[in-house]
Amino acid sequence: MREITLSKAVNEAIAEEMRRDPCVFVIGEDVAEAGTPFKVLSGLVEEFGTDRIIDTPISEPGFMGLAVGSAMTGMRPIVDLMFGDFLFLVMDQLCNQAAKTHYMSGGKLSVPLVLRTNLGATRRSAAQHSQSLHALVAHIPGLKVAMPSSAYEAKGLMKTAIRDNNPVVIFEDKLMYQDKAGVPEEEYLIPFGVANIKREGTDITLIGTSSMVQVAEKAALILEAEGISAEVIDPRTIVPLDEATLLASVRKTSRAIVIDEGHQSYGITGEIASRLNEKAFYHLDAPVCRMGAMDVPVPFSPALEDLTVPTPEGVAALARRLVAGEMLHG
Amino acid sequence: MAQAGKATAAKANSEEYLRMYTQMVRIRAFEDQANQLYLSAKMPGLTHMYSGQEAVAVGICEALTVEDKITSTHRGHGHCVAKGAAFKEMFCELLGKEEGYCRGKGGSMHIADQSNGNLGANAIVGGSMGIATGAALSAKQLGTGAVAVCFFGDGATAQGLMYEVMNMAALWKLPVIYACENNGYSEYTKTAEIAAGSLTARAEAFGIEAHTVDGQDVLAVNALTQDLVARARKGEGPFFMELMTYRYHGHHVGDINRTYYRSKEEETLWTSERDPITRLGDWLTQEGLVAAADLEAIRAEVAEDAEAAVAYALAAPYPDGSEVDMHVYAATDPATLQPGA
Amino acid sequence: MAKPHEVIMPALGMAQETGILVRWLVEPGAAVTKGSPLIEVETDKAVQEVEAQADGFLSDLRAGAGDEVPVGEVIGLIVAAAGDVTEGSGAAEAEAEPATATNAAAPNTQEETSVSTKSDTNIKSAHNDAIHPLDPSGRILASPKLRRMADDAGLDLALLVAHGHPQPYHAADLDLLRQLTQAAAEDLAADLAAGPATGPAAGATSGPALGHISARVPAAPCDGFLARMREDAGLDLAPMALWASFAASALRAATAPESPLVVTAAVLGPEGFAPTTALSNPDLARLSVQPEAPEGATPSLILRDLTASALTGLRPASGLAAPALTLARDRNGGRNGGSDGDSLLVALDYAADQLDEDAALAVITGLAARLADPLTYLV
């Protein structure tokens, strides 16, 4: 199977969907000639023109609102939000308008849009360009949240997102754009709400999102050398969440760690851990643990930034203690 | 109002004028009933009366087709009626009943009538400006020739979103008309105290052609709108209208003691001398186009319709409890999610 | 205008249920014009003037100055002609309106009910916490998985505790627990197979065969408990109070007796057994206040405390009036010559017609568990 970068995978997905459906278009800052600062959309304006790859002024609330109105009236916009940190700017249009329109209208109006943005720290971009804010939108009924962990997921999830008739927020890890993975030539879509077991194991379940899946896989290798068998699962979408797969795994291994790059407190890890606790309680031989990013704004200095995110060694160390039956807290 | 030369044209348009009259009367009757429902504690939540501003909604909507879109505000019953909504479904929605336009899930502040092109009232001030502009973008991309009208109040000119979308609308020449209903007050504060400078100049700063019109004169509003809509359809948009009008009631139904921000004399001036329904009625009878008795008959019939619709809605059933978690997500046909679909 | 216009107590706020009619601003029977002030209403926010909504004459007043009226209720009428004016009752009357007003009020009530249910739950759970406080030294720490597995297999985690196995327990400890349970059963079988004591005592014995079961538990838990009672609570409890309470509790759990349990307790001192005391239901009373049994009460259990002496056991020479428990101390010479490593030796002698094997085993096992973990069983 050919290997392509995550950036190319996203580009392919969008191009294919725009060819398939003339109502799909892209709107955002520097999406046309520039192809976005990350160059993910390069080449699209040449094929589809500036009517369908629309450059906007720096008006996040404005073009988010436009996208909502456009989606309500027959189009299928892909909003490009340059940095996930700008989510705060579009919250009213995304959460008060897009997320609630279908419900408030009793099912008569729909908002089939995709908000494409990113997450991920350790790029030395400092606090306002490094956040992973998917928990904020996962909390809002009416939105769906997808988190591709590789080029393969990125293409498959993006295609589904575009065809889904709801507002979907899709977060790519900006550190992964040049990472390659096997991506079939033939068309494929990845359904929402279906987790992927990346590696089978028996002693502990490691649930990771986005690039934390790779962190979990590396931890699993470290643990394997020590005779500990870790199962690694990628939920792929946070909303909807494939609880059944996660629960089946934890019932098998009786131990779990949830790893996510959002802040540790009040985030994705807490929600997933809580569900595992509730629904797999009598199968737990160790407390379900969370590993998120440190509860600090992302620091600029390289010496500090790298301390704030989960690492394979950190995950392996915690897994070791849980498998040994150590009492972490008195 | 009408010049001598227009007299003949006026006669030919009698039907249109009567329609406008009826629509304004319908809005007034609806609001009177809604007000009563609220005061008699039969209507849950909060609502905002449009009484006094009828000529704005009717003058504009009568220049639109059912394909044209509007977005509305928290003071949205007038726009809803003017764009073609029926009393029964509207009252049902205000009372949270199943037969409401939104199956009771939106209420007064989120009432939408998708089949008539009303994309919805909005509880966020200025919250629908992006949506209207987006609807105009769709119309342009799909080549439908439709226009979008964004209703908003003078208070909404304080929202940043307005400037962002006007900027983009102007850059891309979108077929959207920004209709600012300037009723002199932003909640409990005079407009002059919350909006610096001129409202129309704001639009002109983006190169958007702006007009000011007497919002109590339905024919003037309608004439202006027809002109701007025709030009917008040809790609000459966007446009900005400032309609000078007045709301008779308080900001919301409970805002009864208003003298601290609005004098009784001022209110009486508008209700007695600038009422849009009375004005049109007087003009129609003066021009000999309609008999006063006929206007009276219209008012009586509308009042009856409204009362019957209220009675119907009061007796209508609520949605079943099982609907509470329906419509959070729209369905997507699984067949479309297959490769090769 | 054939139908009179109803004047209602208006709802001026979202959560308002009643308003106070401060006063009518128009005399009954007087002319009223639409838009002119008609009543003054007081809500918890302010006093407001409310205008008449119709032209006519004020009639049929149903509420007077100072009355508190539910919102939506009719308080008067505006009639078309002066001749239609009628006297009202002056007081708020139940009419068709209140039904709807009640409906409108109902959602609020429902909200309140659900809120109070929530707070009830909070109170309950707080109450539960009070009954079973999370006491690090009292509760057996084990994973949910192990608890469930032990439960399913009918195994008692107390055996792990009695064995001195370090907590917290996990699924991996299930095998050990099985072994301990097996060993306990084998000990019992061996004891029974050994039969009653031989020798003169045996010959002199009349009546049915005697059973004998012995157990060993660490002394530290009880020593520690008694020490804490002395130091922290200022309670100088006699160890016998603890033994009697636990023995009765274990016996009760094993036999579910209908009448009060009477324990005759005797402590072996330097002069021999101190006078015997008979205690009634010592497990149901506070340790510091042991109720005496009435004169001549039949003992359910004979308890002899040898821990103050060097004796490690004592079997009855003659027939038993009731099952007999002896407690002795095996001094192990722990660290620093202290008693850390001491064990308590517990033995139960019983006649087959007093206890069957299962009950006897349950008594000794139960007593052993209690001695190994006093706090859990005393709470």
PDB file of C-alpha atoms in Angstrom, chain A residues 81-162:
ATOM      1  CA  LEU A  81      -9.891  27.462  11.237  1.00  0.00           C
ATOM      2  CA  MET A  82      -6.179  28.061  11.101  1.00  0.00           C
ATOM      3  CA  PHE A  83      -5.404  27.171  14.704  1.00  0.00           C
ATOM      4  CA  GLY A  84      -7.569  25.260  17.148  1.00  0.00           C
ATOM      5  CA  ASP A  85      -6.960  28.059  19.596  1.00  0.00           C
ATOM      6  CA  PHE A  86      -9.263  30.259  17.512  1.00  0.00           C
ATOM      7  CA  LEU A  87     -12.155  28.034  18.485  1.00  0.00           C
ATOM      8  CA  PHE A  88     -12.964  30.573  21.178  1.00  0.00           C
ATOM      9  CA  LEU A  89     -13.661  33.150  18.487  1.00  0.00           C
ATOM     10  CA  VAL A  90     -16.274  31.059  16.713  1.00  0.00           C
ATOM     11  CA  MET A  91     -18.054  29.641  19.737  1.00  0.00           C
ATOM     12  CA  ASP A  92     -21.302  31.565  19.420  1.00  0.00           C
ATOM     13  CA  GLN A  93     -21.816  30.703  15.777  1.00  0.00           C
ATOM     14  CA  LEU A  94     -20.682  27.121  16.298  1.00  0.00           C
ATOM     15  CA  CYS A  95     -22.291  26.302  19.621  1.00  0.00           C
ATOM     16  CA  ASN A  96     -25.265  28.643  19.886  1.00  0.00           C
ATOM     17  CA  GLN A  97     -26.226  28.628  16.227  1.00  0.00           C
ATOM     18  CA  ALA A  98     -24.882  25.612  14.307  1.00  0.00           C
ATOM     19  CA  ALA A  99     -25.147  23.060  17.104  1.00  0.00           C
ATOM     20  CA  LYS A 100     -28.697  23.955  18.075  1.00  0.00           C
ATOM     21  CA  THR A 101     -30.423  24.827  14.839  1.00  0.00           C
ATOM     22  CA  HIS A 102     -31.650  21.355  13.999  1.00  0.00           C
ATOM     23  CA  TYR A 103     -33.087  20.910  17.476  1.00  0.00           C
ATOM     24  CA  MET A 104     -34.541  24.396  17.893  1.00  0.00           C
ATOM     25  CA  SER A 105     -36.315  24.130  14.565  1.00  0.00           C
ATOM     26  CA  GLY A 106     -37.861  20.802  15.526  1.00  0.00           C
ATOM     27  CA  GLY A 107     -35.754  19.023  12.919  1.00  0.00           C
ATOM     28  CA  LYS A 108     -36.682  21.286   9.989  1.00  0.00           C
ATOM     29  CA  LEU A 109     -33.383  23.065   9.431  1.00  0.00           C
ATOM     30  CA  SER A 110     -29.984  21.342   9.199  1.00  0.00           C
ATOM     31  CA  VAL A 111     -26.411  22.568   9.277  1.00  0.00           C
ATOM     32  CA  PRO A 112     -24.212  20.160   7.301  1.00  0.00           C
ATOM     33  CA  LEU A 113     -20.863  21.832   7.795  1.00  0.00           C
ATOM     34  CA  VAL A 114     -17.337  20.762   8.700  1.00  0.00           C
ATOM     35  CA  LEU A 115     -15.087  22.847  10.887  1.00  0.00           C
ATOM     36  CA  ARG A 116     -11.564  21.725  10.112  1.00  0.00           C
ATOM     37  CA  THR A 117      -8.953  22.787  12.657  1.00  0.00           C
ATOM     38  CA  ASN A 118      -5.973  21.465  14.600  1.00  0.00           C
ATOM     39  CA  LEU A 119      -4.512  20.748  18.019  1.00  0.00           C
ATOM     40  CA  GLY A 120      -1.199  19.731  19.505  1.00  0.00           C
ATOM     41  CA  ALA A 121       1.681  21.297  21.397  1.00  0.00           C
ATOM     42  CA  THR A 122       5.481  20.902  21.343  1.00  0.00           C
ATOM     43  CA  ARG A 123       5.876  23.127  18.318  1.00  0.00           C
ATOM     44  CA  ARG A 124       7.226  26.062  20.386  1.00  0.00           C
ATOM     45  CA  SER A 125       4.173  28.084  19.319  1.00  0.00           C
ATOM     46  CA  ALA A 126       3.361  29.121  22.902  1.00  0.00           C
ATOM     47  CA  ALA A 127       0.089  29.298  24.776  1.00  0.00           C
ATOM     48  CA  GLN A 128      -2.275  30.757  22.183  1.00  0.00           C
ATOM     49  CA  HIS A 129      -1.293  28.555  19.258  1.00  0.00           C
ATOM     50  CA  SER A 130      -0.841  25.196  20.943  1.00  0.00           C
ATOM     51  CA  GLN A 131      -4.099  24.272  22.609  1.00  0.00           C
ATOM     52  CA  SER A 132      -6.113  21.078  22.224  1.00  0.00           C
ATOM     53  CA  LEU A 133      -9.650  22.251  22.811  1.00  0.00           C
ATOM     54  CA  HIS A 134     -11.753  19.368  21.569  1.00  0.00           C
ATOM     55  CA  ALA A 135     -13.301  18.885  25.012  1.00  0.00           C
ATOM     56  CA  LEU A 136     -15.073  22.217  24.680  1.00  0.00           C
ATOM     57  CA  VAL A 137     -16.999  21.182  21.599  1.00  0.00           C
ATOM     58  CA  ALA A 138     -17.469  17.572  22.666  1.00  0.00           C
ATOM     59  CA  HIS A 139     -19.500  18.989  25.528  1.00  0.00           C
ATOM     60  CA  ILE A 140     -22.074  20.644  23.237  1.00  0.00           C
ATOM     61  CA  PRO A 141     -25.032  18.530  22.112  1.00  0.00           C
ATOM     62  CA  GLY A 142     -25.535  18.811  18.381  1.00  0.00           C
ATOM     63  CA  LEU A 143     -21.858  18.744  17.395  1.00  0.00           C
ATOM     64  CA  LYS A 144     -19.785  15.749  16.331  1.00  0.00           C
ATOM     65  CA  VAL A 145     -16.051  15.542  17.000  1.00  0.00           C
ATOM     66  CA  ALA A 146     -13.530  13.532  15.001  1.00  0.00           C
ATOM     67  CA  MET A 147      -9.844  13.066  15.858  1.00  0.00           C
ATOM     68  CA  PRO A 148      -7.758  11.364  13.188  1.00  0.00           C
ATOM     69  CA  SER A 149      -4.595   9.702  14.489  1.00  0.00           C
ATOM     70  CA  SER A 150      -2.839   9.135  11.172  1.00  0.00           C
ATOM     71  CA  ALA A 151      -3.070   9.846   7.456  1.00  0.00           C
ATOM     72  CA  TYR A 152      -5.338   6.840   7.031  1.00  0.00           C
ATOM     73  CA  GLU A 153      -7.845   8.102   9.587  1.00  0.00           C
ATOM     74  CA  ALA A 154      -7.542  11.667   8.351  1.00  0.00           C
ATOM     75  CA  LYS A 155      -8.768  10.848   4.882  1.00  0.00           C
ATOM     76  CA  GLY A 156     -11.505   8.426   5.899  1.00  0.00           C
ATOM     77  CA  LEU A 157     -12.884  10.608   8.683  1.00  0.00           C
ATOM     78  CA  MET A 158     -12.798  13.797   6.583  1.00  0.00           C
ATOM     79  CA  LYS A 159     -14.878  12.190   3.849  1.00  0.00           C
ATOM     80  CA  THR A 160     -17.481  11.030   6.366  1.00  0.00           C
ATOM     81  CA  ALA A 161     -17.473  14.434   8.024  1.00  0.00           C
ATOM     82  CA  ILE A 162     -18.263  16.160   4.764  1.00  0.00           C
TER      83      ILE A 162
END
